[in-house]
Short mmCIF file of C-alpha atoms and ligand atoms in Angstrom, two decimals:
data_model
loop_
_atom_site.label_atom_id
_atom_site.label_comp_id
_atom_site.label_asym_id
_atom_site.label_seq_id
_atom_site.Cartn_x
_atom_site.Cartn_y
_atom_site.Cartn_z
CA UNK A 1315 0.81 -4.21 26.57
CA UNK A 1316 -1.72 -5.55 23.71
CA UNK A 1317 -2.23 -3.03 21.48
CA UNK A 1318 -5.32 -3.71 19.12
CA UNK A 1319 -5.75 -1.77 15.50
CA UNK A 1320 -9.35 -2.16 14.39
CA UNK A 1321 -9.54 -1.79 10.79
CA UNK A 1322 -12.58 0.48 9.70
CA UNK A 1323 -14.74 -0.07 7.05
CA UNK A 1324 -16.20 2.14 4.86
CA UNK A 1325 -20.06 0.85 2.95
CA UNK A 1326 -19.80 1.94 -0.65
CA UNK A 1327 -21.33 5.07 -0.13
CA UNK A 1328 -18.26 6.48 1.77
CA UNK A 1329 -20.04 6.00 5.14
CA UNK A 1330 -19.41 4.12 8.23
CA UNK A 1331 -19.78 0.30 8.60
CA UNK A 1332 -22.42 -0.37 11.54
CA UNK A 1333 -20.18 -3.60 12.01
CA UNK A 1334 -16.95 -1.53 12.67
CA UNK A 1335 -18.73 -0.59 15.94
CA UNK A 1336 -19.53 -4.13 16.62
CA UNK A 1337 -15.52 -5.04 15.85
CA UNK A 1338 -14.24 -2.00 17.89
CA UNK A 1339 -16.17 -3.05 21.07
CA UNK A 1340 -14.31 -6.95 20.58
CA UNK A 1341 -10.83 -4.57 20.37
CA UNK A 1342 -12.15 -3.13 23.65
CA UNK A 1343 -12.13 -6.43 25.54
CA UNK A 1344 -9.00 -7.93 24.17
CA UNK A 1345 -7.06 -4.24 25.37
CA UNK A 1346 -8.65 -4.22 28.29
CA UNK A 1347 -7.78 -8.23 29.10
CA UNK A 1348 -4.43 -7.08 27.79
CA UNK A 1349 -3.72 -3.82 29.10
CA UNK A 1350 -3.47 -2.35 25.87
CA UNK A 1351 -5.19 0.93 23.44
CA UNK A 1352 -7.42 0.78 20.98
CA UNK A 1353 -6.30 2.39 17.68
CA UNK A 1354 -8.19 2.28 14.59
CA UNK A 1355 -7.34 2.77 10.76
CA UNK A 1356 -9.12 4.33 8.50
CA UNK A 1357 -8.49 4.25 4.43
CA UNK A 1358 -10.33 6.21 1.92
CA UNK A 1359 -9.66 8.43 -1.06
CA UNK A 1360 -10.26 11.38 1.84
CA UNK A 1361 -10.27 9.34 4.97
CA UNK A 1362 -11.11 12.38 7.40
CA UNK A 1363 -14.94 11.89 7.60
CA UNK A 1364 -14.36 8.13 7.99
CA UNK A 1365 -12.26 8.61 10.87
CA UNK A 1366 -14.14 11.34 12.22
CA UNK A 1367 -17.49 9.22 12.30
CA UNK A 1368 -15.72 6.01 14.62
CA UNK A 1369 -13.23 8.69 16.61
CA UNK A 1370 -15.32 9.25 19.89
CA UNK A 1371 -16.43 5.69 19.85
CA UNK A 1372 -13.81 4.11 22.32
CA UNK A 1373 -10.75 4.78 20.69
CA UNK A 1374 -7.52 5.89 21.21
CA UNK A 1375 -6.29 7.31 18.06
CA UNK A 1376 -8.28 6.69 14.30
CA UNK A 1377 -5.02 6.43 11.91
CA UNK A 1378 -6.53 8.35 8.94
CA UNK A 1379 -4.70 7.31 5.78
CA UNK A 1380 -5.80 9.03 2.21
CA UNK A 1381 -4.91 8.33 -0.81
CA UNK A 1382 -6.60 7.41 -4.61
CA UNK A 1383 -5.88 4.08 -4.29
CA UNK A 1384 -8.16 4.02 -1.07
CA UNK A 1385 -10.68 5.10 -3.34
CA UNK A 1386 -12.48 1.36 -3.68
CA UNK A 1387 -11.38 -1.56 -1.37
CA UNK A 1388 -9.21 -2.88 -3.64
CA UNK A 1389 -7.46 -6.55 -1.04
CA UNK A 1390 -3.97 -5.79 -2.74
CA UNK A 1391 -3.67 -2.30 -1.57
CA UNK A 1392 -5.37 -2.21 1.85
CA UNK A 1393 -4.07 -5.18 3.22
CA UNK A 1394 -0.19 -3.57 2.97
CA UNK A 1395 -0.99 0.03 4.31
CA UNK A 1396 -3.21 -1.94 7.44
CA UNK A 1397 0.02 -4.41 8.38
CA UNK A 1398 2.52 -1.66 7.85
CA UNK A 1399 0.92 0.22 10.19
CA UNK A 1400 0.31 -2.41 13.02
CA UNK A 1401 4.08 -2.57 12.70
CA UNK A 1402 4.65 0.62 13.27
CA UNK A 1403 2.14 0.86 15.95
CA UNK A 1404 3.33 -2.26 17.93
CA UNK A 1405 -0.05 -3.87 17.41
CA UNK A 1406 -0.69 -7.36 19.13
CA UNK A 1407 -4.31 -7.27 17.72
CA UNK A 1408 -5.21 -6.84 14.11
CA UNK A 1409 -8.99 -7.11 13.88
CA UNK A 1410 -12.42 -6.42 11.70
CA UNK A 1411 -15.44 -7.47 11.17
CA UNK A 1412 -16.14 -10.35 9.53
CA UNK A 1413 -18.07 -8.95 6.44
CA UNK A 1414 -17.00 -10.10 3.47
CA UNK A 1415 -14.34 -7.08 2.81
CA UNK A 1416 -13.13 -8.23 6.27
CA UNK A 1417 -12.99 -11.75 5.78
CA UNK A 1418 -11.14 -10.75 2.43
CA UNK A 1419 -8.78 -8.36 4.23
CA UNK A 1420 -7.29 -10.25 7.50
CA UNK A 1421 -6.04 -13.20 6.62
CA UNK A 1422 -3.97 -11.39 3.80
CA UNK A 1423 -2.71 -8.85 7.02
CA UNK A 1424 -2.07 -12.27 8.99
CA UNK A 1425 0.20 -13.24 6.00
CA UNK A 1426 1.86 -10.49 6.05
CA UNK A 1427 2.52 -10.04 9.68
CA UNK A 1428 2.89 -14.36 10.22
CA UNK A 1429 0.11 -13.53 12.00
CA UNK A 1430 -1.43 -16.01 13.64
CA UNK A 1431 -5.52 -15.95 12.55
CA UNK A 1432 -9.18 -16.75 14.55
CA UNK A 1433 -12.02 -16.21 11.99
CA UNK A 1434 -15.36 -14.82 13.02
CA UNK A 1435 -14.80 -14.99 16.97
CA UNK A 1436 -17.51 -14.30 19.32
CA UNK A 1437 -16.29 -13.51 22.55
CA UNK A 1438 -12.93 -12.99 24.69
CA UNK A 1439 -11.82 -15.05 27.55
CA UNK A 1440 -8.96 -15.03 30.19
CA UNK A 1441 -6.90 -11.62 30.71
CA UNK A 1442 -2.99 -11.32 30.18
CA UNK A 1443 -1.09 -13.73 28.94
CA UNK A 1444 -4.07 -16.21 29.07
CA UNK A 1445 -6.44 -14.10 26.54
CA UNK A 1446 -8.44 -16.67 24.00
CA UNK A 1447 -11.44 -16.00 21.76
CA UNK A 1448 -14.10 -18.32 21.10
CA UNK A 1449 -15.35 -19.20 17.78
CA UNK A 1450 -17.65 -21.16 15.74
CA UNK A 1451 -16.89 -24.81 14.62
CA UNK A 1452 -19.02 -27.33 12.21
CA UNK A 1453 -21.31 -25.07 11.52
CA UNK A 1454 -21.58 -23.25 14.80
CA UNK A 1455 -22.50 -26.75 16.64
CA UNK A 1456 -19.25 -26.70 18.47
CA UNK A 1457 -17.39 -23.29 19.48
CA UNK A 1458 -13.40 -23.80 20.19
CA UNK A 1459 -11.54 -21.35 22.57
CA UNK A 1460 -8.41 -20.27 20.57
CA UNK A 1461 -5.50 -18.87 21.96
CA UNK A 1462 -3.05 -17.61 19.90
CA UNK A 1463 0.63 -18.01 20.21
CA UNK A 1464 2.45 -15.62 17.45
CA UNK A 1465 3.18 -12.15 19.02
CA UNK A 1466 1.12 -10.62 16.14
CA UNK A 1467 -2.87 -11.70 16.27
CA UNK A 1468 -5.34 -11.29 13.89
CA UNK A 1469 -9.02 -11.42 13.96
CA UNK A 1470 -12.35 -11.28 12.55
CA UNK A 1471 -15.13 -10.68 14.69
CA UNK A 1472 -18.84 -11.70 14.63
CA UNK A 1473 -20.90 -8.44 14.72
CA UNK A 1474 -23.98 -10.03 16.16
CA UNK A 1475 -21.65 -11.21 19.16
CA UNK A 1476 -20.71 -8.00 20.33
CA UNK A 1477 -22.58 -4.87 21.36
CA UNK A 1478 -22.35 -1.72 19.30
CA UNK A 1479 -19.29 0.39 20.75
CA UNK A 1480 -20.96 3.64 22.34
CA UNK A 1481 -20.26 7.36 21.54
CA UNK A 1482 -17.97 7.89 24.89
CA UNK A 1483 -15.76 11.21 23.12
CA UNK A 1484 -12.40 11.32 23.67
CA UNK A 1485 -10.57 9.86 20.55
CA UNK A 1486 -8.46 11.75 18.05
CA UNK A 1487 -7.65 11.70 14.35
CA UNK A 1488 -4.03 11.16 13.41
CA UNK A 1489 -3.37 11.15 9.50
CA UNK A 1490 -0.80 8.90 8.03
CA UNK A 1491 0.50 8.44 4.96
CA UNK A 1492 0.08 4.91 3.64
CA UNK A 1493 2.81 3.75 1.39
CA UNK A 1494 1.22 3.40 -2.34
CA UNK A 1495 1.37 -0.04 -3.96
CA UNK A 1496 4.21 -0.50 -6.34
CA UNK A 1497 3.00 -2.54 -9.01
CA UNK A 1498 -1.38 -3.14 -8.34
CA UNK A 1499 -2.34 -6.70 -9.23
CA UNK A 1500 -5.93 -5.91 -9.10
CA UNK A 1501 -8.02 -3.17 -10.32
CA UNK A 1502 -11.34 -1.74 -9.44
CA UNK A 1503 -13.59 -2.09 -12.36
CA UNK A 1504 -16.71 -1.54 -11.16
CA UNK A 1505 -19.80 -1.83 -8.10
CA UNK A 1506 -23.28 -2.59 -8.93
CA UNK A 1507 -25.19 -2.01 -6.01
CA UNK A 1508 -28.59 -4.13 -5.57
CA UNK A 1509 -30.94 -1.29 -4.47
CA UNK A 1510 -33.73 -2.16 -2.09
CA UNK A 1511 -36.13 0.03 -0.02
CA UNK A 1512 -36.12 -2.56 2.57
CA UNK A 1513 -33.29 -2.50 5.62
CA UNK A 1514 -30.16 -4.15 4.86
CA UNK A 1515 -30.46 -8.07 5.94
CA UNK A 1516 -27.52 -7.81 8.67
CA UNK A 1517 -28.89 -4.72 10.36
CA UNK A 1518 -32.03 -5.08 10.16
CA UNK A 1519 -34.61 -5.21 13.86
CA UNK A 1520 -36.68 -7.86 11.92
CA UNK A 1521 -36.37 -10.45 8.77
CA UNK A 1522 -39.17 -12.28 7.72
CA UNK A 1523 -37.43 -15.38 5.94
CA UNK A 1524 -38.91 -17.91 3.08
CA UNK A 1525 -37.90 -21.50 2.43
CA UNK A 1526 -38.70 -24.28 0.00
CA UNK A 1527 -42.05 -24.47 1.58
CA UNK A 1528 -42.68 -21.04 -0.83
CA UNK A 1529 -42.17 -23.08 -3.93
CA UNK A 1530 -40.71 -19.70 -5.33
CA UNK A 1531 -43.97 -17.96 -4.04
CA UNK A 1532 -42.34 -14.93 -2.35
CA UNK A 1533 -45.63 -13.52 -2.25
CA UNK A 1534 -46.45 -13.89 1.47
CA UNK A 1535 -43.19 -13.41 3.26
CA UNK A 1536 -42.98 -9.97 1.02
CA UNK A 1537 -46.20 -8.83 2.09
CA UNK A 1538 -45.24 -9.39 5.92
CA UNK A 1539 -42.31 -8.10 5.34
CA UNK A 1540 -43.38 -4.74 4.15
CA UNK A 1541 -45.93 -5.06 6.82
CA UNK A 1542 -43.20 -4.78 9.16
CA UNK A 1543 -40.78 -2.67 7.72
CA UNK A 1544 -38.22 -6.16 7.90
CA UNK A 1545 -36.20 -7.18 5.67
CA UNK A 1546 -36.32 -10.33 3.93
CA UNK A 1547 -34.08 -13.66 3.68
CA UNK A 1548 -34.12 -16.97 2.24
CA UNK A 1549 -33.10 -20.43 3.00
CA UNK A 1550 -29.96 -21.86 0.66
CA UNK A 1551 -32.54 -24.28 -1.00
CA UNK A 1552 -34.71 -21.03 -2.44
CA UNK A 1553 -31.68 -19.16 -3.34
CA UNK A 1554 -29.70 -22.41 -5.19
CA UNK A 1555 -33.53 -22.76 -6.91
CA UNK A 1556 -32.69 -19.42 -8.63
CA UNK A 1557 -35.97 -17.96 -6.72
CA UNK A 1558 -34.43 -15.26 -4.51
CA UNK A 1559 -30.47 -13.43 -5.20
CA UNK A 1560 -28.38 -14.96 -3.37
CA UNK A 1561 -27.40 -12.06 -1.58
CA UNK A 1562 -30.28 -13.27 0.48
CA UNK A 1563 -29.63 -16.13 1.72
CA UNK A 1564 -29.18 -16.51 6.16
CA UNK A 1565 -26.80 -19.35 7.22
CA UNK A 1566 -23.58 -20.85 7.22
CA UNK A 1567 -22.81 -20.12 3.37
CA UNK A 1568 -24.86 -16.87 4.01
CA UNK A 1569 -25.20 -13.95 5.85
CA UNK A 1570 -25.39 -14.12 9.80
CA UNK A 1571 -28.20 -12.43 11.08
CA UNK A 1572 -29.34 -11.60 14.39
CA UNK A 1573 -32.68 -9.41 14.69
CA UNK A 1574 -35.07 -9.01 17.73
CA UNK A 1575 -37.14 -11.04 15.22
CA UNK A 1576 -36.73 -13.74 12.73
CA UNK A 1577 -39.59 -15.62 11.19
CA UNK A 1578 -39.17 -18.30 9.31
CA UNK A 1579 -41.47 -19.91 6.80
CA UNK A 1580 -41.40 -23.19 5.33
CA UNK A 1581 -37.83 -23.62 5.98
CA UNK A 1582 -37.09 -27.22 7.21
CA UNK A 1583 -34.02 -25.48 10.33
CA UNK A 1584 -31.24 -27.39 8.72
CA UNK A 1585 -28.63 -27.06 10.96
CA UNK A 1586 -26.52 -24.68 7.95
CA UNK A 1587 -29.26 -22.34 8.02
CA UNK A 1588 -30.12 -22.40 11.96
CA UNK A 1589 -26.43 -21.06 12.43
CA UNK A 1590 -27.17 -18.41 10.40
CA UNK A 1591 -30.07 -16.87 12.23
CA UNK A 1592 -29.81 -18.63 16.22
CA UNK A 1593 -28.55 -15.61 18.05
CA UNK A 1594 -32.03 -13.81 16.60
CA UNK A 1595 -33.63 -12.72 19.86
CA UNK A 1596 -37.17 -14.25 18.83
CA UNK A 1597 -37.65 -16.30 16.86
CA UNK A 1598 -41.03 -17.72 14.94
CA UNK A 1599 -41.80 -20.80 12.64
CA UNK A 1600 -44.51 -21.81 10.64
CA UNK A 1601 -44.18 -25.30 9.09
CA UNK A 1602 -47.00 -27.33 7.75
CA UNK A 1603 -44.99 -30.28 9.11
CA UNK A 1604 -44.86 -30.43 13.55
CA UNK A 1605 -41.36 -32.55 13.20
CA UNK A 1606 -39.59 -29.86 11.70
CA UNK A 1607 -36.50 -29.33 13.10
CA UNK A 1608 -36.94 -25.42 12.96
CA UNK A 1609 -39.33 -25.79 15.80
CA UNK A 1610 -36.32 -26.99 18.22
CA UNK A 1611 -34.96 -23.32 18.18
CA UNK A 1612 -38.22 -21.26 18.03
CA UNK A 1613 -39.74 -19.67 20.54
CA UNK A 1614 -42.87 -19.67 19.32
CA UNK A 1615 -44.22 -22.25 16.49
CA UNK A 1616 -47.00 -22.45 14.38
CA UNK A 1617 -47.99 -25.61 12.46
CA UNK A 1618 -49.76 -24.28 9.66
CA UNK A 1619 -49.55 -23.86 6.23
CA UNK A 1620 -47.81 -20.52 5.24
CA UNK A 1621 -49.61 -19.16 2.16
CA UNK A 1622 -52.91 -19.26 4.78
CA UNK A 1623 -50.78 -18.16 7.76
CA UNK A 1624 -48.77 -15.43 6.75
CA UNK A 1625 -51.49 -13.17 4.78
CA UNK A 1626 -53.73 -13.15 8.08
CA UNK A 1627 -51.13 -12.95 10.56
CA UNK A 1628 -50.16 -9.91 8.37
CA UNK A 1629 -53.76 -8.81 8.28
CA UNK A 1630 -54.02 -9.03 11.60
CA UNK A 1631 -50.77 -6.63 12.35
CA UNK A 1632 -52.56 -4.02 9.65
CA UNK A 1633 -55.57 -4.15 11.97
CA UNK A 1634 -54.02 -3.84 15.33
CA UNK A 1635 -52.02 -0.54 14.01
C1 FAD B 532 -21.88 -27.08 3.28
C2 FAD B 532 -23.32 -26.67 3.32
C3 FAD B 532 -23.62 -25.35 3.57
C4 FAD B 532 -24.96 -24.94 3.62
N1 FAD B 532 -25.25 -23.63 3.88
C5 FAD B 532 -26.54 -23.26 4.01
C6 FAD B 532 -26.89 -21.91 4.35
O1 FAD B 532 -26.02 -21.03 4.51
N2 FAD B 532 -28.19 -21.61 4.49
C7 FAD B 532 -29.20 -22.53 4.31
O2 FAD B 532 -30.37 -22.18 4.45
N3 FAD B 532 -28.89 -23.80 3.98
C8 FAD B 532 -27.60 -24.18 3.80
N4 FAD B 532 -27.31 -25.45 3.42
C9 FAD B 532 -28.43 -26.33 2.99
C10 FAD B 532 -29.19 -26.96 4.14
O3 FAD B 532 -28.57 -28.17 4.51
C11 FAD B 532 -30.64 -27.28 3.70
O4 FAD B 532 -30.62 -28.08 2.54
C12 FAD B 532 -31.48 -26.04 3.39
O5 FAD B 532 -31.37 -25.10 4.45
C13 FAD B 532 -32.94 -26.45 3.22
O6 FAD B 532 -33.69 -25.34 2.88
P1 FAD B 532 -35.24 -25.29 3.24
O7 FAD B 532 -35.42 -25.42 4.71
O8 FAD B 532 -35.81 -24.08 2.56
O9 FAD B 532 -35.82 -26.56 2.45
P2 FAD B 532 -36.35 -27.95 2.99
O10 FAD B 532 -35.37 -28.61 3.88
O11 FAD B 532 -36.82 -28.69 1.79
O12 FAD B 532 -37.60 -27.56 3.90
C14 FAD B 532 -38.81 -27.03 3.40
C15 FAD B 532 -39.75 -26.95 4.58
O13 FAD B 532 -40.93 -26.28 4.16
C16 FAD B 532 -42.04 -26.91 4.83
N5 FAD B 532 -43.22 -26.60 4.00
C17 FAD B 532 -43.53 -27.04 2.75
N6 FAD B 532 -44.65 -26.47 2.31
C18 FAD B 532 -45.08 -25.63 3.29
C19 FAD B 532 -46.19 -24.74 3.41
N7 FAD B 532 -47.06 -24.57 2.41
N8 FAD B 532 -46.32 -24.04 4.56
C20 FAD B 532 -45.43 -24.19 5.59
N9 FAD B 532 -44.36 -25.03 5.51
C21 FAD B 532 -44.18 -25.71 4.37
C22 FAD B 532 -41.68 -28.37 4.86
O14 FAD B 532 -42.40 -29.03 5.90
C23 FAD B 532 -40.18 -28.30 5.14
O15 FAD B 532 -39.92 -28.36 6.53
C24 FAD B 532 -25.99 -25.89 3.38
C25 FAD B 532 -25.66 -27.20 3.15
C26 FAD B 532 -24.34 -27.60 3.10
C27 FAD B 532 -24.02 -29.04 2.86
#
């Protein structure tokens, strides 16, 4: 029996990670091609509404485990309480998603439970003793099935990968208490949050993404953005330029995004930055230059120059509402 503990993560505001559902629903597949539950764990200062918001969501039990330390995700003290309790629980599966708390968190649980470790995996294959993921290689132009072969797994999963685990009812909260770390190596100092009245790059139903092509000229792809309510991204070149955060930046090195709609403007579709953004559902390019690569992966294409195209294709949407 695979047990699989899906760790859940809290956004700095105390509320629920959208990804968690994304994770929760890879935990579902590996239990079911395993025969196992799905049991989640929860940390927070007061980890009751936590628990409470993932609890009819597929799972078995949300472990609930409060404390101050849980306050901030602080690695040192999370990773112990999350691999102490996968002992206890029997876990085979130790999984979240890979955000960058998660990719921070797992392979420190794989460490401590010799755990062996598949990053960022994207789907589940085989059932019993034959289970593999998949996951991305070379930036996402090759994707390796894994299969694992220490009794203890962990994982990270791709959220765009996986659906959003559905409110089914039926879980229950269990609180535990989480031993307390004996001597903390790091402390939480601080969290400056970069406020933005746009939707958050990962989540968001449409980004409207600039390149080098902007020559720092955001102008445009902020206008269409606002025009519809997306959010906006960058190419690495723009965001190693110093023009845009670099919070913004889609692609290997960046953030993985995967909205209904991604346009991209004057970005070359460098293979780094296409593996950010290829599982968008539509996707649009406008390039001044017909050989750009970006055009391989678009659905629709538009050779044009942007700071002509984008202010009357945003016109146009003003109009038509
Ligand atoms: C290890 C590694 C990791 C990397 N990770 C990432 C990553 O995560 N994300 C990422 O994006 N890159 C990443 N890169 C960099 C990547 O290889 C490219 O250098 C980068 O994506 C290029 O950005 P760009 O398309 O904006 O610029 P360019 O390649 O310079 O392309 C600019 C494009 O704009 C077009 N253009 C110019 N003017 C206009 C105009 N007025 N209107 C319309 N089109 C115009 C040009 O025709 C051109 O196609 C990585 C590279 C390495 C080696």
């Amino acid at each position: 029996m695979g047990n699989v503990l899906i760790f859940v993560e809290a956004n700095p505001d105390g509320s629920l990670r959208k990804a968690t559902l994304n994770a929760i629903t890879a935990g579902q597949q590996l239990a079911k091609a395993t025969g196992g539950e799905v049991h989640a764990v929860a940390l927070a200062k007061d980890a009751g509404a936590l628990a409470n918001a993932v609890k009819a969501h597929g799972v078995k039990v949300v472990h609930a485990g409060s404390g101050p330390h849980f306050e901030h995700y602080v690695a040192e003290d999370f990773a112990p309480a999350v691999a102490a309790l996968a002992t206890t629980l029997k876990a085979e599966w130790v999984g979240a998603a890979a955000t960058s708390i998660g990719r921070d968190l797992l392979p420190r649980v794989a460490a401590k439970l010799k755990a062996a470790m598949a990053s960022e995996i994207m789907s589940v294959t085989g059932s019993g003793a034959d289970v593999a993921v998949t996951r991305p290689m070379w930036a996402g132009a090759a994707i390796a099935t894994v299969k694992l072969s220490s009794p203890v797994k962990c994982f990270t999963v791709r959220a765009t990968e996986f659906a959003l685990a559905e409110a089914s009812g039926g879980g229950e909260v269990q609180p535990f208490t989480p031993a307390a770390p004996e001597k903390p190596l790091t402390k939480f100092v601080g969290f400056k949050e970069v406020k933005s009245a746009r939707p958050a790059l990962t989540e968001a139903r449409v980004v409207v993404s600039g390149g080098r092509g902007t020559k720092g000229d955001f102008g445009p792809i902020e206008g269409l953005a606002d025009e519809l309510h997306a959010a906006v991204g960058a190419s690495r070149a723009v965001c190693d330029a110093g023009w845009q955060p670099n919070d913004l930046q889609v692609g290997q090195t960046g953030k993985v995004v995967a909205p209904q709609l991604y346009i991209a403007a004057g970005i070359s579709g460098a293979i780094q930055h296409v593996a950010g953004m290829k599982g968008s559902k539509t996707i649009v390019a406008v390039n001044k230059d017909p050989d750009a690569p970006i055009f391989q992966v678009a659905d629709y294409g538009l050779v044009a120059d942007l700071f002509k195209a984008l202010p009357e294709l945003q016109a146009a949407i003003k109009a038509a509402k």
